mmCIF file of C-alpha atoms in Angstrom:
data_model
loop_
_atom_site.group_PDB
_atom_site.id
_atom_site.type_symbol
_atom_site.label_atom_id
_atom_site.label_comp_id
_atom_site.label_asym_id
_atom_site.label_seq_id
_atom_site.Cartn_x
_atom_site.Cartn_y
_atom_site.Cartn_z
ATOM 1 C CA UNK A 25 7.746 30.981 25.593
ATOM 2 C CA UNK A 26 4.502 28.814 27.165
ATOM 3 C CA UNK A 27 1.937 28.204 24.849
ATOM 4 C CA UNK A 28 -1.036 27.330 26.835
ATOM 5 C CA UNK A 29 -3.257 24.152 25.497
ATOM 6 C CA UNK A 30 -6.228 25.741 24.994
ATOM 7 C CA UNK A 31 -4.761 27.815 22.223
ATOM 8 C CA UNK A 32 -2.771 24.977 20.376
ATOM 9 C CA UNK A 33 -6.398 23.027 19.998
ATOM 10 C CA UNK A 34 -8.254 26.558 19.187
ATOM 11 C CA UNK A 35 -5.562 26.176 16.261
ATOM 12 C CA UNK A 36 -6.078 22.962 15.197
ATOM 13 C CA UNK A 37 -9.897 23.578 15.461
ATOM 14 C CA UNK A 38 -9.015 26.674 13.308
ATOM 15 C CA UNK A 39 -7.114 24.724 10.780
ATOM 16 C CA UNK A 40 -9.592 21.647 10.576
ATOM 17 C CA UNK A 41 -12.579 23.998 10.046
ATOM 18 C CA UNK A 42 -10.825 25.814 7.217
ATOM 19 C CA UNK A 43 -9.757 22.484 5.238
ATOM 20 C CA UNK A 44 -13.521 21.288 5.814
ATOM 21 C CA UNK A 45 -14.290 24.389 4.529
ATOM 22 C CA UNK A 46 -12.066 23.423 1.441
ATOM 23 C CA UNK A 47 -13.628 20.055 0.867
ATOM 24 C CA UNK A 48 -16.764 21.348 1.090
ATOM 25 C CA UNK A 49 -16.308 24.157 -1.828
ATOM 26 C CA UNK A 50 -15.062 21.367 -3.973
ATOM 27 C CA UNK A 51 -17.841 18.975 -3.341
ATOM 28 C CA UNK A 52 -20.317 22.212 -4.110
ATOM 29 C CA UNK A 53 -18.210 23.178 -6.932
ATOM 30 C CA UNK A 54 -18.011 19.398 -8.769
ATOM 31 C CA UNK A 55 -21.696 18.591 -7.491
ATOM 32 C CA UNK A 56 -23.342 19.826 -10.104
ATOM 33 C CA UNK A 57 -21.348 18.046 -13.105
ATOM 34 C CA UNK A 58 -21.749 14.665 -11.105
ATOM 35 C CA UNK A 59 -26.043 15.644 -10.977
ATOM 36 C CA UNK A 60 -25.523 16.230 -14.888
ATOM 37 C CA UNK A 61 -23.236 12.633 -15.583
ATOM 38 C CA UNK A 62 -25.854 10.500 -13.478
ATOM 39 C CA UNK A 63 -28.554 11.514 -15.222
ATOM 40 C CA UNK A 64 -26.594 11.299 -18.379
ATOM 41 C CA UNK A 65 -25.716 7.801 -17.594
ATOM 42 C CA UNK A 66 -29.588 6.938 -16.341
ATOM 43 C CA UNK A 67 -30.710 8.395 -19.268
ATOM 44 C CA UNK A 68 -28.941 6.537 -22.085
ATOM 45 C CA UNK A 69 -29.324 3.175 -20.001
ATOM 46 C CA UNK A 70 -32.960 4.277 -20.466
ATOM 47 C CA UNK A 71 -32.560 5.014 -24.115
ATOM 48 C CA UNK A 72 -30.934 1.887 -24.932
ATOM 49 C CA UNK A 73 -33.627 -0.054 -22.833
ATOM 50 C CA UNK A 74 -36.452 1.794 -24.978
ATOM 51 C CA UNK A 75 -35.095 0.913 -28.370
ATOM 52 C CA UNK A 76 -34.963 -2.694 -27.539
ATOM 53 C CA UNK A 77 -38.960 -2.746 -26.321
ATOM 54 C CA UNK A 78 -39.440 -0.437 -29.690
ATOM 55 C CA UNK A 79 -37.731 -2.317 -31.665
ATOM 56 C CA UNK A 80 -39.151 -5.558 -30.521
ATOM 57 C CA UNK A 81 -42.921 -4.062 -30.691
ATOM 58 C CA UNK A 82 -42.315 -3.077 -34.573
ATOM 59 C CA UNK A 83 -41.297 -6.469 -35.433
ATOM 60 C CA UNK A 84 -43.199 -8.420 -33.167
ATOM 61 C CA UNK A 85 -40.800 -10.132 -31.156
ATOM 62 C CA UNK A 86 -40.264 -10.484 -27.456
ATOM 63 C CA UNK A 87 -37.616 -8.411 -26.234
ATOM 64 C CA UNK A 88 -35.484 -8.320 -23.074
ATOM 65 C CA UNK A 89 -37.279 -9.751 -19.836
ATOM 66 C CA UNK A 90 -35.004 -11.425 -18.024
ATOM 67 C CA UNK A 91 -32.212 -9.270 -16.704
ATOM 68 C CA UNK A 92 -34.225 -7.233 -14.416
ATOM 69 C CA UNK A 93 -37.808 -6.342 -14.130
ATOM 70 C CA UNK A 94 -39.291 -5.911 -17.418
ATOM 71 C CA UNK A 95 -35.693 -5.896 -18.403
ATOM 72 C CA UNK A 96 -34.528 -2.782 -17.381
ATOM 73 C CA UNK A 97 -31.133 -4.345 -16.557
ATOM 74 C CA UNK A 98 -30.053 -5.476 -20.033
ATOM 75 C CA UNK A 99 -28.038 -2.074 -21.152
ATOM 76 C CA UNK A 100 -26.467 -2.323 -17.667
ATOM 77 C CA UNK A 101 -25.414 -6.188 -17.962
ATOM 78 C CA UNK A 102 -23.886 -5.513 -21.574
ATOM 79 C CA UNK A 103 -21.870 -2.675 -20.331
ATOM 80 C CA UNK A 104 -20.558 -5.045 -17.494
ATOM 81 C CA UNK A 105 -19.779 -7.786 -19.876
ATOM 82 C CA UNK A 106 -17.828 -5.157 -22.493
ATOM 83 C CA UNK A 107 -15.836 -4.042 -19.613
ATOM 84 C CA UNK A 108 -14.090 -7.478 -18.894
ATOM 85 C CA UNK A 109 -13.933 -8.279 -22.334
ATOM 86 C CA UNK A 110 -10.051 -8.405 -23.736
ATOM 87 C CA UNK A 111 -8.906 -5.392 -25.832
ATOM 88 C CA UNK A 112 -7.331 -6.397 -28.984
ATOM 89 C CA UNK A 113 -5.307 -3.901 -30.911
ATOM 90 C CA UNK A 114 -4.171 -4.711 -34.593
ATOM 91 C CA UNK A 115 -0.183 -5.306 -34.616
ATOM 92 C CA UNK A 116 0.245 -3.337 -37.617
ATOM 93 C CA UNK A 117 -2.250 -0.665 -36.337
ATOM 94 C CA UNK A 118 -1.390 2.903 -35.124
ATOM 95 C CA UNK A 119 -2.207 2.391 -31.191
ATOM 96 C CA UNK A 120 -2.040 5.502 -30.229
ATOM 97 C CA UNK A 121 -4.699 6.888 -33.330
ATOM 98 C CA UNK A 122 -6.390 3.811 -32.311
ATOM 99 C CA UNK A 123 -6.966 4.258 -28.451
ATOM 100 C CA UNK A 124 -7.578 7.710 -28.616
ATOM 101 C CA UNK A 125 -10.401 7.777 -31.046
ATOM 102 C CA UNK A 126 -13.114 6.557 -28.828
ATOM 103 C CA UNK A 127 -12.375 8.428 -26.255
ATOM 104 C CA UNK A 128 -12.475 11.083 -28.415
ATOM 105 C CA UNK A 129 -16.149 10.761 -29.968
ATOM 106 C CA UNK A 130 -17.094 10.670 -26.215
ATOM 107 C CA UNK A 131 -15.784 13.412 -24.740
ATOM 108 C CA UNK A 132 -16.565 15.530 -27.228
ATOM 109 C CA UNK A 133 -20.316 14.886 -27.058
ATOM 110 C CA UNK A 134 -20.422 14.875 -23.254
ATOM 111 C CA UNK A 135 -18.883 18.606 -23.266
ATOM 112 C CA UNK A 136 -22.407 19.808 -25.437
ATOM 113 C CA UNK A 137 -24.400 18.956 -22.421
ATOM 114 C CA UNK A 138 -22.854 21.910 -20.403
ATOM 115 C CA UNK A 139 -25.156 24.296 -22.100
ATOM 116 C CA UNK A 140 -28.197 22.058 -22.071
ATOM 117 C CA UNK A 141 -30.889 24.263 -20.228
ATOM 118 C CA UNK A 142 -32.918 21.114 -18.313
ATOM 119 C CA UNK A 143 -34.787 23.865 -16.168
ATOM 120 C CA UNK A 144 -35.496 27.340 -15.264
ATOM 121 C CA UNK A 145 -31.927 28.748 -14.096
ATOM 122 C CA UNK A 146 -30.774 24.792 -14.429
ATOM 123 C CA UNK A 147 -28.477 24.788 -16.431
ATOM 124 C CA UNK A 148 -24.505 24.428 -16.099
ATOM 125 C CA UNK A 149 -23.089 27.076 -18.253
ATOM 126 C CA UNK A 150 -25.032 29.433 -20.080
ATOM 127 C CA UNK A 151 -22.519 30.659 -22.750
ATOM 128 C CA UNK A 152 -23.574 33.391 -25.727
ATOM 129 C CA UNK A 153 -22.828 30.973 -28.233
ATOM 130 C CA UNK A 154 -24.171 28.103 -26.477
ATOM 131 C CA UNK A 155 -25.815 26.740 -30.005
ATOM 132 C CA UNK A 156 -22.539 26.866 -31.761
ATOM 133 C CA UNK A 157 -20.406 25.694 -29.305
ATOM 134 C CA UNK A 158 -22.934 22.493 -29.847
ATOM 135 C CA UNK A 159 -22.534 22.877 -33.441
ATOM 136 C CA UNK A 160 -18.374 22.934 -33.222
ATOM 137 C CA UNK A 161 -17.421 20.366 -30.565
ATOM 138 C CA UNK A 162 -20.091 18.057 -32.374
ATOM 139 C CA UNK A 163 -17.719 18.377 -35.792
ATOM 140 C CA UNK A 164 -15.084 17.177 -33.594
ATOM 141 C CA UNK A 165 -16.486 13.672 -33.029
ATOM 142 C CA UNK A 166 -16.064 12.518 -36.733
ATOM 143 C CA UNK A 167 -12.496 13.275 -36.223
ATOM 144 C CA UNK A 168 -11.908 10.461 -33.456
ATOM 145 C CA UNK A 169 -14.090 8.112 -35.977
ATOM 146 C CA UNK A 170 -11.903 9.157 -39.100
ATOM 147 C CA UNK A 171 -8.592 8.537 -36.222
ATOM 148 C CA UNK A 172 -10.186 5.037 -35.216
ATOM 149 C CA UNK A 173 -10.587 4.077 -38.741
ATOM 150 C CA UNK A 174 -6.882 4.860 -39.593
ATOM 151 C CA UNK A 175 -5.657 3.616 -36.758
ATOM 152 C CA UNK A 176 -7.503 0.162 -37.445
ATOM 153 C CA UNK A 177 -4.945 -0.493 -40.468
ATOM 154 C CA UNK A 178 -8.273 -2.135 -41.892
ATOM 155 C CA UNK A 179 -9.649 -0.729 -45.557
ATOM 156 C CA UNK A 180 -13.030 -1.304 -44.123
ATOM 157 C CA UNK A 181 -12.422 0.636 -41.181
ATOM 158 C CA UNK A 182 -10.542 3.640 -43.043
ATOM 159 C CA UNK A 183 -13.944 4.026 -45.704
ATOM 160 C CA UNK A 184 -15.794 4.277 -42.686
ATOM 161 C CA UNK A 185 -13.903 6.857 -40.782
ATOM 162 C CA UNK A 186 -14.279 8.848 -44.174
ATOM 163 C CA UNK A 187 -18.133 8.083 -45.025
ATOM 164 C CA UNK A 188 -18.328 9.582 -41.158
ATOM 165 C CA UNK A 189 -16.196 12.605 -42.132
ATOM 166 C CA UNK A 190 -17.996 12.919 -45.482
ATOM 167 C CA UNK A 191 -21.608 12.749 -43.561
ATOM 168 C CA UNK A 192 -20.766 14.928 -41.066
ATOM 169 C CA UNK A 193 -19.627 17.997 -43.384
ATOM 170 C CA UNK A 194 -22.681 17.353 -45.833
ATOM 171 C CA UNK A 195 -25.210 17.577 -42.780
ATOM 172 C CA UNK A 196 -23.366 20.068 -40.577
ATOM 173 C CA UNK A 197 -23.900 22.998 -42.786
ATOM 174 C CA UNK A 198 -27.851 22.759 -43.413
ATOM 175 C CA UNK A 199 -27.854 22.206 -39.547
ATOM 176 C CA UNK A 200 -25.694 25.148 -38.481
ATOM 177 C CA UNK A 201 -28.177 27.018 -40.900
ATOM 178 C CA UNK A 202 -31.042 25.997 -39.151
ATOM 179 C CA UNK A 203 -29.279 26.945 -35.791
ATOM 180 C CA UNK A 204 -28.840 30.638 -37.489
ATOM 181 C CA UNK A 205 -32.434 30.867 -38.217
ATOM 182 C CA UNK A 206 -33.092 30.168 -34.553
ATOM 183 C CA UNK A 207 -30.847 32.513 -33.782
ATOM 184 C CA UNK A 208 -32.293 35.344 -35.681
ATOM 185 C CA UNK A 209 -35.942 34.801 -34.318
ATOM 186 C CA UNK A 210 -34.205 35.361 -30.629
ATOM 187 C CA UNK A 211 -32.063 37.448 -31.043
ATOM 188 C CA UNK A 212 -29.394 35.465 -28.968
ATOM 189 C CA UNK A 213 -27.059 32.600 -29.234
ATOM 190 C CA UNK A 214 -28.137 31.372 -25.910
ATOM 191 C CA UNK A 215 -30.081 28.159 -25.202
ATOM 192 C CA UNK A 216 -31.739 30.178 -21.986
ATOM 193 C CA UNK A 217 -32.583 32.647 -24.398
ATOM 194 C CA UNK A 218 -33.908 30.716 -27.067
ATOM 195 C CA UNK A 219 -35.906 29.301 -24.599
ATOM 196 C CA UNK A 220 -37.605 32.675 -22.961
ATOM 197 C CA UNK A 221 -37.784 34.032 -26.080
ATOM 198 C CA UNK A 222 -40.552 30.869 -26.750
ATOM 199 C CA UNK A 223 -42.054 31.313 -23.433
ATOM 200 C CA UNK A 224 -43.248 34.550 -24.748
ATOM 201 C CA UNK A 225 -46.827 33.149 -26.375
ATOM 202 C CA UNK A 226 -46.804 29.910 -24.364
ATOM 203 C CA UNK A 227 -47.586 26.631 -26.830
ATOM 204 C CA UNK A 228 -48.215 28.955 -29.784
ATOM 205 C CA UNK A 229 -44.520 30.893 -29.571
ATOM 206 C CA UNK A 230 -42.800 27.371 -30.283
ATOM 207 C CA UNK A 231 -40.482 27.434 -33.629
ATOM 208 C CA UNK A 232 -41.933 25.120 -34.338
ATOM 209 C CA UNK A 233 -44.839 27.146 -35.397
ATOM 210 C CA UNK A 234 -42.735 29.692 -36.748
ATOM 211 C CA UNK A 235 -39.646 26.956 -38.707
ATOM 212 C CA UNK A 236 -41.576 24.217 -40.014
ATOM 213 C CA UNK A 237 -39.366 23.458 -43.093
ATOM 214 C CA UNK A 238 -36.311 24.038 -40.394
ATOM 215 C CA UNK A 239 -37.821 21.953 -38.644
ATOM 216 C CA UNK A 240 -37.922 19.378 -40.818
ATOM 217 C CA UNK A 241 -34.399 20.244 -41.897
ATOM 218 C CA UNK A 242 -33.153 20.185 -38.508
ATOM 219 C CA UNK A 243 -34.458 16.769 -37.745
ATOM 220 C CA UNK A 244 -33.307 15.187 -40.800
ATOM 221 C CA UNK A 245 -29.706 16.844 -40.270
ATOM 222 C CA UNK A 246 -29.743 15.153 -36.387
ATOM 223 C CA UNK A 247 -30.168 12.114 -37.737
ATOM 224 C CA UNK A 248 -27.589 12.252 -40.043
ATOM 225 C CA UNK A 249 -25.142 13.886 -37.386
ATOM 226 C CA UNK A 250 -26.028 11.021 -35.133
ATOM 227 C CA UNK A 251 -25.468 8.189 -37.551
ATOM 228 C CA UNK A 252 -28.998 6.451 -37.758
ATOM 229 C CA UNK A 253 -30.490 4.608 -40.275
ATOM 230 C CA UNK A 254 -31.226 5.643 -42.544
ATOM 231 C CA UNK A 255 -27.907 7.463 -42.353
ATOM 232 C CA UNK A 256 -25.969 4.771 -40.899
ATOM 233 C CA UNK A 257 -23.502 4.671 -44.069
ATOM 234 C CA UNK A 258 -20.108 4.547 -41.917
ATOM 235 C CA UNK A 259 -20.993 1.337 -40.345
ATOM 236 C CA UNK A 260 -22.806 -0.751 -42.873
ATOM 237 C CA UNK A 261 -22.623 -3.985 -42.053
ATOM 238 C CA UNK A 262 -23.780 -4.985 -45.468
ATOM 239 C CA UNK A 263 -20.664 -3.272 -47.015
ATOM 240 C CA UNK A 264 -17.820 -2.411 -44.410
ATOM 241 C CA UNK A 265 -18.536 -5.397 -41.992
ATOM 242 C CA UNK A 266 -18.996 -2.839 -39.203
ATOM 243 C CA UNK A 267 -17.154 0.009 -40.695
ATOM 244 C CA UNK A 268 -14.666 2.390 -38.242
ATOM 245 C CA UNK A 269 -15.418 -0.029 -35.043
ATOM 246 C CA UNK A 270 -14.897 -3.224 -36.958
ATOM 247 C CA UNK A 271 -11.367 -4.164 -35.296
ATOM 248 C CA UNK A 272 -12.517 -2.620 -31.606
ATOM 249 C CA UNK A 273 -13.393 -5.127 -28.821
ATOM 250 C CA UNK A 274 -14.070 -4.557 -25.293
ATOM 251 C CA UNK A 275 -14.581 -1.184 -23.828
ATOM 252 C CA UNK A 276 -13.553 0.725 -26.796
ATOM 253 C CA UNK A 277 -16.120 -0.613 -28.279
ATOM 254 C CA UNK A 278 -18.706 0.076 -26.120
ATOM 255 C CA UNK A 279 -17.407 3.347 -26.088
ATOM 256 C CA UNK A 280 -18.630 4.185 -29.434
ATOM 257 C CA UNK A 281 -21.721 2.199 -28.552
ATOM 258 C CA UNK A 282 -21.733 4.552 -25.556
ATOM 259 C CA UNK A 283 -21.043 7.677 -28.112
ATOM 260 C CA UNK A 284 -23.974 6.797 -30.839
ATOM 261 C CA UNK A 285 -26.759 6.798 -28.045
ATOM 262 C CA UNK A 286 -24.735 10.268 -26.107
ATOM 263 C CA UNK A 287 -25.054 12.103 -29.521
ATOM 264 C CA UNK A 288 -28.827 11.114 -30.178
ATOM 265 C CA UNK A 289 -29.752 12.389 -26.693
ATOM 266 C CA UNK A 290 -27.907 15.684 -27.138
ATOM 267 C CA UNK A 291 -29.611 15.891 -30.267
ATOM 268 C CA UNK A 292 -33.135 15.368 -28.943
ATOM 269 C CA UNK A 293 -32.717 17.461 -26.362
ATOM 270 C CA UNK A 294 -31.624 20.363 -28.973
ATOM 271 C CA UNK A 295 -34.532 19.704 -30.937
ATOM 272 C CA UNK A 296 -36.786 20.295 -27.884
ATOM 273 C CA UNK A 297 -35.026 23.502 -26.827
ATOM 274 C CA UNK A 298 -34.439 24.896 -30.169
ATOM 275 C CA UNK A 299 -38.138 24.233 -31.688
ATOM 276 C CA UNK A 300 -40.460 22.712 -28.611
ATOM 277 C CA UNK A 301 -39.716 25.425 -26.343
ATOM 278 C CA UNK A 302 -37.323 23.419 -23.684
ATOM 279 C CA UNK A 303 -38.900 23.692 -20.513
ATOM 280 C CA UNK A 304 -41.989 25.851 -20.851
ATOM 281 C CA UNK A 305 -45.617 24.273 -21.306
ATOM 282 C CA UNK A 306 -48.912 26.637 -20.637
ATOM 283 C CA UNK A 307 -49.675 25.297 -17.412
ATOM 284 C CA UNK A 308 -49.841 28.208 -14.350
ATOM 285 C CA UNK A 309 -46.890 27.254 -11.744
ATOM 286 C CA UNK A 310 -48.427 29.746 -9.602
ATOM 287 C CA UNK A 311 -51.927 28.238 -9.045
ATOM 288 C CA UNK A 312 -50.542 24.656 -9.338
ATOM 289 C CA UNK A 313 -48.095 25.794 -6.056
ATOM 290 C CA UNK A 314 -50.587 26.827 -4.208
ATOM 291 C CA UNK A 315 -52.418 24.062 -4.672
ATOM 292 C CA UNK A 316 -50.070 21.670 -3.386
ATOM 293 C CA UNK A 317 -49.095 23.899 -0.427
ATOM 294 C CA UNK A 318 -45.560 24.613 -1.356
ATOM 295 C CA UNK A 319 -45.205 28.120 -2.037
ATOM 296 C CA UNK A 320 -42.284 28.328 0.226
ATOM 297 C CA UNK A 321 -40.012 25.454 -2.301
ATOM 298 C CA UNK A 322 -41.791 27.221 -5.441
ATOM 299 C CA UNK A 323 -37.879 27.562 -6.868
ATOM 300 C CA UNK A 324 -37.174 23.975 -6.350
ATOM 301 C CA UNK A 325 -41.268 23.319 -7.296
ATOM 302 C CA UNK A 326 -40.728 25.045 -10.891
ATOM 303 C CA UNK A 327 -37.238 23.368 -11.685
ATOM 304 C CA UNK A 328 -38.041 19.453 -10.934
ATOM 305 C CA UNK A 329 -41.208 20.079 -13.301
ATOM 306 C CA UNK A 330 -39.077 21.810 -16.030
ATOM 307 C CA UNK A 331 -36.762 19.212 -16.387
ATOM 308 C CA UNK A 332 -39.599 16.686 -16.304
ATOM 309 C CA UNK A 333 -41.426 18.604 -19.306
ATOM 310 C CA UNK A 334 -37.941 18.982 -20.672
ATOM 311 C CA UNK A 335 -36.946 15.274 -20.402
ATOM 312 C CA UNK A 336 -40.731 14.284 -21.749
ATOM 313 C CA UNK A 337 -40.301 16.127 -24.854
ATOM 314 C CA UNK A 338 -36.976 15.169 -25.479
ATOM 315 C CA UNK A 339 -38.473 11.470 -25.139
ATOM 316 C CA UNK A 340 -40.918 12.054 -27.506
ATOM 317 C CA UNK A 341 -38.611 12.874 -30.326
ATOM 318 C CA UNK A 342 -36.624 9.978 -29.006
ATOM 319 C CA UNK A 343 -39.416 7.744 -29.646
ATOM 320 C CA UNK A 344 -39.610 9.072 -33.369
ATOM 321 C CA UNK A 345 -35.990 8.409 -33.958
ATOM 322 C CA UNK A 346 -36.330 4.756 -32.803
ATOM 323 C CA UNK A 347 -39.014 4.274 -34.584
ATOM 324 C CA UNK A 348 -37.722 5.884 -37.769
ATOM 325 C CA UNK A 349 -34.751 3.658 -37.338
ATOM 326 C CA UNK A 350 -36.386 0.064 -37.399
ATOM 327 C CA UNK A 351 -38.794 1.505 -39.781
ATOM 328 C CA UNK A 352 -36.664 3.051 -43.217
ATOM 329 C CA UNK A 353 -34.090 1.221 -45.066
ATOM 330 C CA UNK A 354 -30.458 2.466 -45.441
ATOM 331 C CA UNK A 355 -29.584 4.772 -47.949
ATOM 332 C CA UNK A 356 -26.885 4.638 -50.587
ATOM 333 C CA UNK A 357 -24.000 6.637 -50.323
ATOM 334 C CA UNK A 358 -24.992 8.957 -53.584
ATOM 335 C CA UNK A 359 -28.350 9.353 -52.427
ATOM 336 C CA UNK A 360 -27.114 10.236 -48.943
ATOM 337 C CA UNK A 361 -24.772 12.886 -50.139
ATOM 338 C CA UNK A 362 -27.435 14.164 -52.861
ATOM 339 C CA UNK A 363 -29.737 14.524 -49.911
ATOM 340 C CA UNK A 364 -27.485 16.941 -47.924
ATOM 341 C CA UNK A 365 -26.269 18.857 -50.787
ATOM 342 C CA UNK A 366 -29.085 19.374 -53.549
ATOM 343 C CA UNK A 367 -31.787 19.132 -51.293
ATOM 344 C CA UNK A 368 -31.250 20.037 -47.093
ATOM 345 C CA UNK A 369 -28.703 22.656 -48.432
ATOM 346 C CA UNK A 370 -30.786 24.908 -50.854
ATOM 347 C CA UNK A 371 -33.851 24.639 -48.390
ATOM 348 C CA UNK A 372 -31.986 25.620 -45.267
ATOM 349 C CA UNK A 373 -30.654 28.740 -47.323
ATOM 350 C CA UNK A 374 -33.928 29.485 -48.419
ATOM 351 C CA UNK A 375 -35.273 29.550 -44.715
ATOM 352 C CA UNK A 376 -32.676 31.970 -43.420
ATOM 353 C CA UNK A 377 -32.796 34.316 -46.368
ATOM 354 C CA UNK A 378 -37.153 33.951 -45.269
ATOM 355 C CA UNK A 379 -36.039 34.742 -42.027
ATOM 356 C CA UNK A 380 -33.860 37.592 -41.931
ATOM 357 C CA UNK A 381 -36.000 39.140 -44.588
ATOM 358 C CA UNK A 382 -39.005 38.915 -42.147
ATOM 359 C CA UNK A 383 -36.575 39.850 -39.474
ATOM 360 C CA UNK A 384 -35.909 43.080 -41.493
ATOM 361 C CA UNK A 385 -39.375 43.564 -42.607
ATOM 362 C CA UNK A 386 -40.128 43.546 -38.817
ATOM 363 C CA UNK A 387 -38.188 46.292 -37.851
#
């Protein structure tokens, strides 16, 4: 049998193209999680860069300037230093409870951003229960505190894995409440939908308009979830020396470092889809397109500005949080647990029984 040469490279042609072919559906496939991770990773850099100027501004200090222009380098030179930084593990510890627990608290607040909508049709999987999938993997991340603090073999440590557990189901309820509200004014568990359903009016078909006291709620619940002062009971320096991270070093630590800034940005970015209407704003796409000339990228033209009015919202109420943080002093443990219970509780039932009865009235 003669197989002439032309044929045997037509086949190798044939089976490079296809493997190509291959590589390339997997780079397409993965592309967009790496798009979402980078700008993850610029934007708590960011974060962490903005509550040091913040900070520094309230209490009239100089803050970083060095590392960088302006600074801007400072979160990034930390990270490298935490990362060659020895890992000590106690030797009567549980190391296995111990190493997985920051890992834990990370990857479960890195899976909420999936059903983040940063744009119009941007978004990386838009689930019908997109709000309570946030709502459940979020309960998750006190477990790998509570884990960490046993693990430590450290009483300090083990009171703060259990003010974190204690926190999070005080706050979690009022916020899932607030989340049903939402829910019932859209008619959808859907960030996408929550979102078009505010796009409706333009500035005036916010929730924000229409859940004030949810709003409030809400907020107030985030910050709890999200451990900042005032909330910051599980790692009160004052009384548990650092609480569930007080025997990490190294890059576990800056894991949970890592986690506490991950969780506050989800949580922003909620508050901006759920009540600030994600990425809509009044302003005529249409007009502004032709304008500029680019009706023919008026897809890609509409997307880069909703996730700039997305990210410049979610900013904003990033701003408020720093603020609020260098600004109120830490609660007590009673008075945290009397807030979530006596108080955020009864007014979080009070707005959904408001709003289904409206809801009802309406129909």
């Amino acid at each position: 049998m003669i197989i002439d040469i032309t044929e045997i490279q037509d086949m190798h042609f044939f089976f490079r193209l296809e493997s190509f072919k291959e590589v390339y559906g997997i780079i397409w496939v993965s592309s967009p999680i790496f798009i979402l991770v980078l700008g993850i990773t610029i934007s708590v850099l960011a974060i962490v860069w903005l509550e040091r100027e913040i900070s520094a501004g309230i209490q009239q200090r100089i803050g970083p300037e060095y590392t960088g222009p302006f600074g801007v380098l400072q979160a990034l030179a930390d990270g490298t230093k935490l990362l060659f930084k020895e890992n000590l593990i106690p030797s009567r510890g549980d190391i296995r409870l111990f190493s997985i627990g920051p890992s834990i608290s990370v990857i479960s607040i890195i899976i909420s951003y999936s059903v983040i909508p940063f744009g119009y049709n941007f978004v990386l999987s838009d689930l019908n229960i997109g709000v309570f999938l946030w709502i459940a993997i979020s309960s998750i991340a006190p477990i790998g505190l509570l884990m960490s603090g046993y693990g430590s073999n450290n009483k300090y440590s083990f009171l703060g894995g259990l003010r974190a557990a204690a926190q999070s189901i005080s706050y979690e309820i009022p916020l899932a409440l607030c989340v049903l509200s939402i829910s019932l004014l859209s008619n959808s568990l859907s960030t996408v939908d929550i979102v078009d359903a505010q796009s409706k009016y333009g500035f005036w078909g916010w929730n924000l308009w229409r859940q004030p006291m949810g709003f409030i709620v809400f907020i107030i619940s985030s910050l709890a979830e999200c451990e900042r002062l005032p909330f910051d009971l599980p790692e009160a320096e004052e009384e548990l020396v650092a609480g569930y991270q007080t025997e990490y070093s190294g890059i576990k630590f800056g894991l949970f470092y890592i986690a506490s800034y991950l969780n506050l940005l989800i949580s922003s970015l909620f508050v901006t889809v759920l009540y600030l209407g994600g990425s809509n704003i009044s302003i005529p796409y249409i007009l502004v397109s032709e304008f500029f000339e680019i009706n023919k990228a008026y897809g890609v033209f509409v997307t880069i500005i909703g996730i700039f009015i997305t990210l410049a919202k979610t900013f904003l109420f990033l701003f408020v949080s720093i603020t609020t943080r260098w600004t109120l002093p830490r609660l007590r443990i009673d008075q945290l647990l009397n807030l979530g219970w006596k108080f955020l509780l009864p007014i979080s039932l009070g707005n959904l029984l408001l709003t289904t009865s409206s809801q009802l009235f309406s129909l």
